[in-house]
Coordinates of C-alpha atoms in Angstrom, one line a residue:
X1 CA -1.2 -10.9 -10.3
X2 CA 2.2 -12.3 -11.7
X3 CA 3.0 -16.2 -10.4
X4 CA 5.5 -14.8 -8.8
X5 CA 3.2 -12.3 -7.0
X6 CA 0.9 -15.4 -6.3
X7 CA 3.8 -17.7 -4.3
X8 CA 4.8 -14.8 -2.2
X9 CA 1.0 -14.2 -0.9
X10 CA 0.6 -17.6 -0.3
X11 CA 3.7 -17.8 1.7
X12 CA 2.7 -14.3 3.3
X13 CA -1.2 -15.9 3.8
X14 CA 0.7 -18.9 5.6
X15 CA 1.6 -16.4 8.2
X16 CA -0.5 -14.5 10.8
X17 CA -1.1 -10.8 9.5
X18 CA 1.0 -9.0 11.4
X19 CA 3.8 -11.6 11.0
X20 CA 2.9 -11.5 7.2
X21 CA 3.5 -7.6 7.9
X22 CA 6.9 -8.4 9.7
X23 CA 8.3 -10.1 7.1
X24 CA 7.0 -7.6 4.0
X25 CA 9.4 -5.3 6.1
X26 CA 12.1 -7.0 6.4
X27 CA 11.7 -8.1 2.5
X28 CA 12.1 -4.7 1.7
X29 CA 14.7 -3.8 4.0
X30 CA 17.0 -6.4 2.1
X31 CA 16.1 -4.6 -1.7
X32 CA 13.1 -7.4 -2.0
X33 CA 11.2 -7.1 -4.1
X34 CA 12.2 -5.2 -6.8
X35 CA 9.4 -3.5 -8.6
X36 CA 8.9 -3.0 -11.8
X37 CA 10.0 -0.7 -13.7
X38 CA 7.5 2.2 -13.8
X39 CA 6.8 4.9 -16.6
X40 CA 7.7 8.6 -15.9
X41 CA 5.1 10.3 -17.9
X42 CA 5.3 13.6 -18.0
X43 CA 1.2 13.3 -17.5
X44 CA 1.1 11.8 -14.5
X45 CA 3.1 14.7 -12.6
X46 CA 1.6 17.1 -10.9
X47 CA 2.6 19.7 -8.7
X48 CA 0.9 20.0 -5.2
X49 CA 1.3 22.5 -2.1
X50 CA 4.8 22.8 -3.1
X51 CA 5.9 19.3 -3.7
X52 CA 6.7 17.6 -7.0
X53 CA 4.9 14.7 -7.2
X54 CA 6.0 11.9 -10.6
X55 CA 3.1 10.3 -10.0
X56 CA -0.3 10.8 -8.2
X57 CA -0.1 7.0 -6.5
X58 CA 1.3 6.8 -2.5
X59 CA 1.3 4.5 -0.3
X60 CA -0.6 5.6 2.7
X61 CA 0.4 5.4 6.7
X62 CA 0.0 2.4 8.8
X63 CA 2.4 0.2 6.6
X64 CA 5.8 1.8 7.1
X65 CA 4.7 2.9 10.9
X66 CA 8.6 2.9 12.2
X67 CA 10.1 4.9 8.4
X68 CA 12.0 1.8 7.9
X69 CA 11.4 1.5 4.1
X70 CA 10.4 4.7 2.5
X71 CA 12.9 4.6 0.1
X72 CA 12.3 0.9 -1.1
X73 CA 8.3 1.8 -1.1
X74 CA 9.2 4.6 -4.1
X75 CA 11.4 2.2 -5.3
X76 CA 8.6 0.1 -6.4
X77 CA 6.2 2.8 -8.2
X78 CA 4.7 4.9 -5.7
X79 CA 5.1 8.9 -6.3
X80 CA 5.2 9.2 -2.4
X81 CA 5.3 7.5 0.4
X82 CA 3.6 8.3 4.1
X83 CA 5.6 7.0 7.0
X84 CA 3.7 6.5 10.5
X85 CA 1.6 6.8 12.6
X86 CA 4.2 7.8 14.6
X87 CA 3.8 9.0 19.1
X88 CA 5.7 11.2 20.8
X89 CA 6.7 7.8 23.2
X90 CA 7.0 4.3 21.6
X91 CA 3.9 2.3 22.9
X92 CA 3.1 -1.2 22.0
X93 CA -0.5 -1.2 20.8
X94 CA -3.1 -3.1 21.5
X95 CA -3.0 -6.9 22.6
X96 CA -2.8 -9.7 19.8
X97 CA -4.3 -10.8 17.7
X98 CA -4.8 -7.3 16.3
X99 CA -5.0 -7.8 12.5
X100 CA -7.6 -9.8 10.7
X101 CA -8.0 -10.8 7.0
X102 CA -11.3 -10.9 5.1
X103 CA -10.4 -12.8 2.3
X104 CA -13.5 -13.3 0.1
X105 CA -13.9 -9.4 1.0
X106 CA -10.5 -8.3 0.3
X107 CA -10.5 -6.4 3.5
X108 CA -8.7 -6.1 6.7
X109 CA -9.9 -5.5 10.2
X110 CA -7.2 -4.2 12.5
X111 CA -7.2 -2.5 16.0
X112 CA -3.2 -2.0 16.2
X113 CA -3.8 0.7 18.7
X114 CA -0.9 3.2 16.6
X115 CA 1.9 0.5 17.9
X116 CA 5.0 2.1 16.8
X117 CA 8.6 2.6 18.5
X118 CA 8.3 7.1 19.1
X119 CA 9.6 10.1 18.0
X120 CA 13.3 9.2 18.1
X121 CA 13.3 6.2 16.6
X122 CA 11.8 7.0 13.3
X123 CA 13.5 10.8 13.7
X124 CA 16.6 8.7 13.5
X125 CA 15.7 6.9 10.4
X126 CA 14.3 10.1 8.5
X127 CA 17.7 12.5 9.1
X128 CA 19.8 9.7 7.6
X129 CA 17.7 10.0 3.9
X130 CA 18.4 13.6 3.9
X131 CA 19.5 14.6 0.2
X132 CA 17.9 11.5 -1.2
X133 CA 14.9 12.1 -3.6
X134 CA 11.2 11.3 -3.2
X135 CA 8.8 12.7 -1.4
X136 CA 8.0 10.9 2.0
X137 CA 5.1 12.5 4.4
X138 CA 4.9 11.9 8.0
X139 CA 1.8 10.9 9.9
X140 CA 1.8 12.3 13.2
X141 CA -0.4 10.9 16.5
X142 CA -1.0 10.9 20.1
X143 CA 0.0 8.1 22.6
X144 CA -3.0 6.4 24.4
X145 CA -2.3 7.5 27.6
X146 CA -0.7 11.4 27.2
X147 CA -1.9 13.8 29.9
X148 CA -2.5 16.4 27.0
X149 CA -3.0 14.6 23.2
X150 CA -2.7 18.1 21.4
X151 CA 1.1 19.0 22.9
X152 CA 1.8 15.1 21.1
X153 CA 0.8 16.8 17.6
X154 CA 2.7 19.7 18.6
X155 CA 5.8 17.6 19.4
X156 CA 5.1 15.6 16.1
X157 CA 5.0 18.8 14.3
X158 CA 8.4 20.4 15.9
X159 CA 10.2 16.9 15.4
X160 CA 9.5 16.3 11.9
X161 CA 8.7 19.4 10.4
X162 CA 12.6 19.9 9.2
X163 CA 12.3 16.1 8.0
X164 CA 9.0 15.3 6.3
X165 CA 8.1 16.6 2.6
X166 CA 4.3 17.1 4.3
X167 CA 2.7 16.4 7.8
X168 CA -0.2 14.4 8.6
X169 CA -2.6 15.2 11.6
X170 CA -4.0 12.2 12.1
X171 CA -7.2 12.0 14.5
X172 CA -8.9 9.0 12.6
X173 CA -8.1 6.1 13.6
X174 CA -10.8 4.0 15.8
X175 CA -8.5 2.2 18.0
X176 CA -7.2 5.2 20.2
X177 CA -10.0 5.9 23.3
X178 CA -11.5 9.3 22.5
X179 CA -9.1 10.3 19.7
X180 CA -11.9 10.9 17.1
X181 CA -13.7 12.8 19.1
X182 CA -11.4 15.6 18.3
X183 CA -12.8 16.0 14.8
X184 CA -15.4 17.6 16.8
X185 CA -15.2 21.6 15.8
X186 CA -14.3 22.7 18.8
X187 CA -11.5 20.6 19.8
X188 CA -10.3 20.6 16.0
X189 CA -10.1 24.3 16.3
X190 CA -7.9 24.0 18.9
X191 CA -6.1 21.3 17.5
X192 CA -5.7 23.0 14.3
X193 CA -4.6 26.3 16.0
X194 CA -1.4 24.9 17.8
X195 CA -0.4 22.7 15.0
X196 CA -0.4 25.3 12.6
X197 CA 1.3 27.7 15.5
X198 CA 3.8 24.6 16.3
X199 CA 4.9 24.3 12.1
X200 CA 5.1 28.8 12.3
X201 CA 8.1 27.8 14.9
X202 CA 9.8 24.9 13.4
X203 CA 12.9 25.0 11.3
X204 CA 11.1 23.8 8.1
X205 CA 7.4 24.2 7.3
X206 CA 6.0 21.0 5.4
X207 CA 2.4 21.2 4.4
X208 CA -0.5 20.3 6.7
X209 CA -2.6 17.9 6.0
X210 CA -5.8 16.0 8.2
X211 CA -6.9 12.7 7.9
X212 CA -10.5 12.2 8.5
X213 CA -12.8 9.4 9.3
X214 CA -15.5 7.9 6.3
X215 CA -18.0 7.6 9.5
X216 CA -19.1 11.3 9.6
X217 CA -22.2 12.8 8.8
X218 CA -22.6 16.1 6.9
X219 CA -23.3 18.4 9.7
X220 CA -19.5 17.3 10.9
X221 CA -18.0 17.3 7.6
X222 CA -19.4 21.1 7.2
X223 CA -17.6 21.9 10.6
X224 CA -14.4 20.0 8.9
X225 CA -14.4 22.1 6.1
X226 CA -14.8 25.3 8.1
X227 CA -11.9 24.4 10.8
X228 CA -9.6 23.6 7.5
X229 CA -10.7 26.8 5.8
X230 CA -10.3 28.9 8.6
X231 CA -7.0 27.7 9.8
X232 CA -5.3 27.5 6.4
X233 CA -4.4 23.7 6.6
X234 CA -2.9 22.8 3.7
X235 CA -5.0 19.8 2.7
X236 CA -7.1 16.9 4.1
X237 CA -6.8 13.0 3.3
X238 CA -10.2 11.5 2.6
X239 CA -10.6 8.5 4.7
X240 CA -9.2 5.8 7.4
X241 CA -10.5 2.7 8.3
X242 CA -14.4 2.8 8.8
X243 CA -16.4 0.9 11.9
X244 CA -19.0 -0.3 9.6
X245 CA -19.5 -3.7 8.3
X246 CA -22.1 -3.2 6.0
X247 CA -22.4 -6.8 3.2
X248 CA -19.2 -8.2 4.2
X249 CA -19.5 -11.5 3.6
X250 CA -16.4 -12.8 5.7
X251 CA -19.2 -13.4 8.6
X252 CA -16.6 -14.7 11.2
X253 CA -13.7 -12.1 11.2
X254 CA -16.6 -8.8 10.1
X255 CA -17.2 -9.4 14.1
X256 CA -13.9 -7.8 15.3
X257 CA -13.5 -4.9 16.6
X258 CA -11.3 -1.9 14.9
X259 CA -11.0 -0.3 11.8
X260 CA -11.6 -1.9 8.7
X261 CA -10.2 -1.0 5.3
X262 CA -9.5 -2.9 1.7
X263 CA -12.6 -3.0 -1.2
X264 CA -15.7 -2.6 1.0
X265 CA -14.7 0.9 1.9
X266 CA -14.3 2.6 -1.6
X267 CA -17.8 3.7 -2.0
X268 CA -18.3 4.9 1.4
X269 CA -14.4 6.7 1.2
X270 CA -15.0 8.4 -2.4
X271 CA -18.5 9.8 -1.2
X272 CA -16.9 11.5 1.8
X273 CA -14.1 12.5 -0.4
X274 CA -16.7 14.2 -3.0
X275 CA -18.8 16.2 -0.3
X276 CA -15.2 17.2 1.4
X277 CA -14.0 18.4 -2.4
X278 CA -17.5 20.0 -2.6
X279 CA -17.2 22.0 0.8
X280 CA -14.0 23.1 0.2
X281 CA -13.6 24.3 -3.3
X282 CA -11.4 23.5 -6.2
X283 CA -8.4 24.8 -4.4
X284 CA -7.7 22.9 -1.5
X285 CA -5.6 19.6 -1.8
X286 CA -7.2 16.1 -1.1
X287 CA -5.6 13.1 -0.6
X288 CA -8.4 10.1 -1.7
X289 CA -7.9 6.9 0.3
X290 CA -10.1 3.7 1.2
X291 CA -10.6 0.8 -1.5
X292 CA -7.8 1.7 -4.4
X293 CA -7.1 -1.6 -5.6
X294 CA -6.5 -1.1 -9.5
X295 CA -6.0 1.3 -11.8
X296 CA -9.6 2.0 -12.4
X297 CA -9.8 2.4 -8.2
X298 CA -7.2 4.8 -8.6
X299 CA -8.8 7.2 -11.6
X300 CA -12.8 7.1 -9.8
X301 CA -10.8 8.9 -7.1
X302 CA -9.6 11.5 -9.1
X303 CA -13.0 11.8 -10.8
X304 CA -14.9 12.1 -7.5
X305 CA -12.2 14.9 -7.2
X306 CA -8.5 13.6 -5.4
X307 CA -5.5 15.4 -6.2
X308 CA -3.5 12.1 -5.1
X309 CA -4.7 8.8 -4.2
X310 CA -2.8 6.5 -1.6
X311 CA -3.6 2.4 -1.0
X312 CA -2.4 -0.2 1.6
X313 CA -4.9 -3.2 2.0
X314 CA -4.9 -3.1 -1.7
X315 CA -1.5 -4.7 -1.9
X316 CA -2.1 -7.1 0.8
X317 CA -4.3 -8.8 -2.1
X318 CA -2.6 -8.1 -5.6
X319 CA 0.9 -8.0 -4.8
X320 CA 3.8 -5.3 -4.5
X321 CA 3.6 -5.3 -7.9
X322 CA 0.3 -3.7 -7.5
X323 CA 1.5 0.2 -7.4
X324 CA 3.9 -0.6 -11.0
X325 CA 0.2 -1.6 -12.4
X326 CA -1.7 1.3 -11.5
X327 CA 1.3 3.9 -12.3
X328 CA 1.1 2.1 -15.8
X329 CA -2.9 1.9 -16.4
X330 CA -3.0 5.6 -15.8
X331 CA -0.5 6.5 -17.9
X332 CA -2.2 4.3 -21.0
X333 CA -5.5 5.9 -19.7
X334 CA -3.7 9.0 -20.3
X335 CA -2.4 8.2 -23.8
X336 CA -5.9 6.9 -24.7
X337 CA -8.1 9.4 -23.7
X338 CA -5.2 12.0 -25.0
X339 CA -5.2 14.1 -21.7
X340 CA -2.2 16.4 -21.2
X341 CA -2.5 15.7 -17.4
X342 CA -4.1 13.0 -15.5
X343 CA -5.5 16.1 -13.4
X344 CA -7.8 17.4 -16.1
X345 CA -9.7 14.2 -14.8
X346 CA -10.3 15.6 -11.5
X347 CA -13.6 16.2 -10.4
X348 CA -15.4 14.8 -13.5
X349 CA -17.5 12.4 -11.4
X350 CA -17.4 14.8 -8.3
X351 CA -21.3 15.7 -8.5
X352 CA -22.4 12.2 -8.7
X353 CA -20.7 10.5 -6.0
X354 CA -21.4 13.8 -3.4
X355 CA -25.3 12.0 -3.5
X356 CA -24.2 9.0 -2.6
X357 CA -23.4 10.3 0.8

């Protein structure tokens, strides 16, 4: 981290998280901080389901939950950025506190309960980018108490479809009641089935992507795979927060309850991610997520077979500078290890991290 990175997380750090969060927002909104300046190598593009992506770094959902900074988030080095989670109704979350730092782990704990202001809100937002460049996905949810949680995903799908540059179902996160049980196959079918029906119907039709939970076994990740397969989604982002605490050594926050993401997650993350690659061929898109925190983070990914990587909690702890470092580090990797694409790394390590599982 630069000195200048350092002050501002110390004067973040003086803050509770989600006013630390608050204020990263509002930083952004006024053109701070300036990134720096990243490389556009022609080896770090890649072309995915469609979309042009510079680079294969993105910031992933739960930052930019309201798509008040997607523009200032590319700004600093990411290829794309993932707006959301985003209801159909605004909702208010869960009750503070809601956010927790582990420090010596580099992790966060956080039950925010998909706290966000709706569909029109960040609709709003969204139509008044239109003609700018970069690619910016939406991540799409239910509210807590909806009568009918797949018609919310519908909605989602019908609202953005004409806005976002991809979709993201996500039925991850462990601080909705009930909303991971629909990775189970038969409620995923279904799910699955009316999304893709819902995007047939829209005015645009974004790529489809699910976000899955690191906390499945393999029997569930088999019935994953087949639901994907069989209903043509266009890819699937590898993980969210896990509800494990394996090692952590922050002993008085590890007891909260909610999802926790940052450094301990990686290895559990890129396994899942290698047995998803592995059930699903060499064709279908995968979005690695859970742990990225440098440049090496980022590449192990890619190995254990990612298309794209996203981080968050990683730049809680190295600075906004962080995404400018990574784009960089793969793009010397690149020159050093004289690849003509950073894809041709893909996979590499795929084998060995499937038997971590």
């Amino acid at each position: 981290m630069s000195v200048l990175d350092r002050i501002g997380q110390k004067l973040l750090f003086s803050f509770d998280p989600e006013t630390a969060h608050g204020l990263s927002i509002a930083a952004l909104r006024c053109g701070l901080p300036v990134g720096a300046t990243t490389p556009r190598d022609a080896r770090l593009k890649l072309s995915l389901c469609g979309l042009d992506f510079p680079n294969p770094l993105g910031m992933a959902a739960g930052y930019d939950k309201n798509a008040e900074v997607p523009d200032a988030l590319l700004g600093l080095g990411f290829g794309f950025a993932e707006v959301g989670t985003v209801t159909p109704l605004p909702q208010p979350g869960n009750p503070k506190p809601r956010i927790f730092r582990l420090t010596a782990d580099e992790a966060v704990i956080n039950r925010l309960g998909f706290n966000n202001e709706g569909h029109a809100a960040a609709e709003k937002r969204l139509a008044a980018r239109k003609g700018r460049p970069g690619i910016v996905g939406v991540n799409i949810g239910a509210n807590k108490d909806s009568a009918d949680r797949i018609a919310d995903y519908e909605c989602g799908v019908a609202r953005f479809a004409q806005h976002a540059s991809y979709l993201t179902v996500n039925i991850s996160s462990p601080n909705t009641p009930g909303l991971r049980n629909m990775q189970a196959r038969e409620q995923l079918g279904e799910l699955l089935s009316r999304v893709m029906a819902a995007r047939a119907a829209a005015p645009a039709q974004p790529p489809v992507f699910l976000k899955i939970a690191p906390d499945l076994v393999e029997a569930e990740l088999e019935d994953i795979a087949a639901e994907v397969a069989e209903k043509k989604i266009d890819g699937v982002i590898v993980s969210n927060t896990t509800l494990a605490r394996t090692g952590l050594r922050s002993a008085t926050a590890a007891g909260e309850t909610g999802g926790l993401s940052g450094k301990p997650l990686f290895g559990r993350s890129t396994a899942v991610l290698a047995r998803m690659r592995k059930l699903l061929g060499p064709d279908m898109a995968i979005i690695g997520v859970g742990g990225v925190d440098s440049t090496e983070a980022a590449l192990e990914k890619i190995r254990a077979g990612a298309d794209l990587v996203q981080l968050y909690t990683g730049m809680i702890y190295a600075g906004p500078a962080l995404p400018g470092r990574i784009v960089a580090g793969m793009a010397r990797f690149a020159e050093r290890e004289h690849l003509k694409s950073i894809g041709e790394l893909r996979d590499t390590g795929c084998a060995s991290w499937s038997e971590r599982l």
